[in-house]
Amino acid sequence: MNKTIGIGVTGGIAAYKIADLVSLLKKEGFEVIVMMTKAATKFITPLTLETLSGREVITDMWEEYSDFNVPHIDVAKEIDLLVIAPATANFIAKMACGIADDFLSTLFVANIAPVLIAPAMNTKMYENAIVQNNLAKLRDYGCNIIAPATGHLACNDIGKGRLPEVEDIFNEIKQILLLKKDLKGKTVMVNAGTTCEDIDPVRFIANRSSGKMGYCIAEEAIKRGANVILVSGKTTIDPPEGAKYIPVWSADEMCEVMQKYQADCDVIVGAAAVGDFKIADVAGQKLKKADQETDKLILELVGNPDILKALGQNKANKQVMVGFAAETNDIVENAKKKLETKNLDFIVANDVTQEGAGFGTDTNIVTLISRNGSIKSLPLMSKEGVAAAILDKVVDIITDL
Ligand code: C5P
């Protein structure tokens, strides 16, 4: 890949890891221009990064560099992606406010290439509301942010704040370079996970959905520039950064939230495993053991709202709606019926009896069935890959509307 990556190194202990990143990028054929803040040069020498990148390292606004005439403008013109790694709390604040008081911050303001920011700092600093607000602001400006990893920190604390592995940053770089921002300005609402129906104050009915498929769709939509509303039932995974995250418990609650936001949405994806039934009368007190004589406890169930069907009835002309159909037999037939009843644009059908498909796995095998009759079967793919295929199709439909 013949692309030029600008790497801005700021003054955190993880700066030394950037040597490996530069080395990996060079090995993979990228051109690399390294820029360092003064503080970064305390952690790793410009000479190291100059040797690995094979180019002058820019550390000073006022120095002359033989490769560049007006360095902050020339670099901005040359790079295809700007990576700020590690990004300190101070530098994040400067970027969020547009302060341009050294070479790297001035370059950031002049830059028009996509940006990837890799924050790395102590957990308490990372979680500070000011830092989080600054990151949210940068995300709104279109910057990509790779979340720090959790683990042992240089200060001996354990928590979130480590610079992600160099390979993870590298993969993110490749993805951004390949990625189209084809959902920029669109609002995408995704539901995910299992709904929970209370039996009594301590027990509930749920299902095995991990929420992974819906979370992958939310994450992919964020990467493509969408504003994402993630309405999530119970899951065990962390919501992607950058989504408006609305946790819910029951199907009724999920339905109410989604109806509230429906009018704001360009795209709605129903990936949640919504329970079809709820308990008719939720007990106010914890139920006692089953009846001694019959050894039975009979619970009466009543139907839950069909959320997508309810939304489908109020679907705006230019709104794209996507549903899932987990089937065990007559997949295409059953999925087509659901597509009709729920007024969807297309449905993602999967045979949950197949190995590698459905609940709790990291992979899925799906068929995309459209309102216009087209049917596309995809091979076994990661859920990330399936999410990308679903959103490619959404973009095709939006473009034709
Ligand atoms: O009809 P079935 O439950 O198989 O349809 C699955 C699709 O409908 C999924 O997209 C699921 O999120 C959605 N659904 C719903 N409300 C329900 C049941 C399913 O929105 N009560």
Short mmCIF file of N, CA and C and ligand atoms in Angstrom, two decimals, residues 191 251 270-276 304-309 322-327 338 342 347, ligand 1:
data_model
loop_
_atom_site.label_atom_id
_atom_site.label_comp_id
_atom_site.label_asym_id
_atom_site.label_seq_id
_atom_site.Cartn_x
_atom_site.Cartn_y
_atom_site.Cartn_z
N ASN A 191 -30.73 -2.24 17.88
CA ASN A 191 -30.97 -2.87 19.17
C ASN A 191 -30.22 -4.19 19.22
N ALA A 251 -38.77 -6.07 26.90
CA ALA A 251 -39.18 -5.76 25.52
C ALA A 251 -40.02 -4.48 25.50
N GLY A 270 -32.70 -4.17 13.71
CA GLY A 270 -33.21 -4.95 14.86
C GLY A 270 -32.42 -6.23 15.01
N ALA A 271 -31.33 -6.15 15.79
CA ALA A 271 -30.49 -7.35 15.98
C ALA A 271 -30.74 -7.98 17.35
N ALA A 272 -31.64 -7.38 18.13
CA ALA A 272 -31.87 -7.91 19.48
C ALA A 272 -32.67 -9.21 19.42
N ALA A 273 -32.42 -10.07 20.38
CA ALA A 273 -33.24 -11.27 20.53
C ALA A 273 -34.33 -10.89 21.53
N VAL A 274 -35.41 -10.38 20.98
CA VAL A 274 -36.50 -9.88 21.84
C VAL A 274 -37.34 -11.07 22.29
N GLY A 275 -37.61 -11.15 23.58
CA GLY A 275 -38.45 -12.24 24.09
C GLY A 275 -39.86 -12.09 23.54
N ASP A 276 -40.43 -13.21 23.08
CA ASP A 276 -41.78 -13.12 22.51
C ASP A 276 -42.85 -13.05 23.59
N ASN A 304 -45.34 -10.31 23.98
CA ASN A 304 -44.64 -9.02 24.03
C ASN A 304 -44.96 -8.24 22.77
N PRO A 305 -44.71 -6.94 22.76
CA PRO A 305 -44.88 -6.23 21.49
C PRO A 305 -43.84 -6.73 20.48
N ASP A 306 -44.21 -6.80 19.21
CA ASP A 306 -43.20 -7.05 18.17
C ASP A 306 -42.65 -5.67 17.83
N ILE A 307 -41.42 -5.41 18.28
CA ILE A 307 -40.87 -4.06 18.20
C ILE A 307 -40.72 -3.61 16.75
N LEU A 308 -40.09 -4.47 15.94
CA LEU A 308 -39.86 -4.07 14.54
C LEU A 308 -41.18 -3.87 13.80
N LYS A 309 -42.15 -4.72 14.13
CA LYS A 309 -43.45 -4.58 13.46
C LYS A 309 -44.07 -3.23 13.83
N VAL A 322 -33.95 -2.90 8.90
CA VAL A 322 -33.35 -4.22 8.72
C VAL A 322 -33.68 -5.08 9.93
N GLY A 323 -34.05 -6.33 9.67
CA GLY A 323 -34.34 -7.24 10.78
C GLY A 323 -33.50 -8.49 10.66
N PHE A 324 -33.55 -9.32 11.67
CA PHE A 324 -32.87 -10.61 11.67
C PHE A 324 -33.91 -11.72 11.76
N ALA A 325 -33.61 -12.85 11.18
CA ALA A 325 -34.50 -14.00 11.33
C ALA A 325 -33.64 -15.21 11.66
N ALA A 326 -33.72 -15.61 12.91
CA ALA A 326 -32.99 -16.83 13.33
C ALA A 326 -33.93 -18.00 13.09
N GLU A 327 -33.55 -18.86 12.18
CA GLU A 327 -34.46 -19.94 11.79
C GLU A 327 -33.79 -21.31 11.96
N LYS A 338 -41.42 -12.76 7.45
CA LYS A 338 -41.11 -11.76 8.49
C LYS A 338 -40.83 -10.40 7.87
N LYS A 342 -43.12 -7.22 8.97
CA LYS A 342 -42.48 -6.15 9.73
C LYS A 342 -42.18 -4.93 8.87
N ILE A 347 -33.88 -8.50 5.29
CA ILE A 347 -33.79 -9.28 6.51
C ILE A 347 -32.54 -10.16 6.44
O1 C5P B 1 -40.48 -12.87 14.32
P1 C5P B 1 -39.09 -13.05 14.83
O2 C5P B 1 -39.00 -12.86 16.32
O3 C5P B 1 -38.40 -14.29 14.44
O4 C5P B 1 -38.30 -11.88 14.10
C1 C5P B 1 -36.98 -11.58 14.37
C2 C5P B 1 -36.73 -10.12 14.13
O5 C5P B 1 -37.75 -9.35 14.74
C3 C5P B 1 -35.43 -9.65 14.80
O6 C5P B 1 -34.89 -8.61 14.02
C4 C5P B 1 -35.90 -9.17 16.15
O7 C5P B 1 -35.04 -8.18 16.68
C5 C5P B 1 -37.28 -8.61 15.84
N1 C5P B 1 -38.26 -8.79 16.91
C6 C5P B 1 -38.84 -7.68 17.46
N2 C5P B 1 -39.77 -7.81 18.46
C7 C5P B 1 -40.14 -9.03 18.89
C8 C5P B 1 -39.55 -10.18 18.32
C9 C5P B 1 -38.60 -10.01 17.34
O8 C5P B 1 -38.51 -6.56 17.07
N3 C5P B 1 -41.03 -9.15 19.85
#
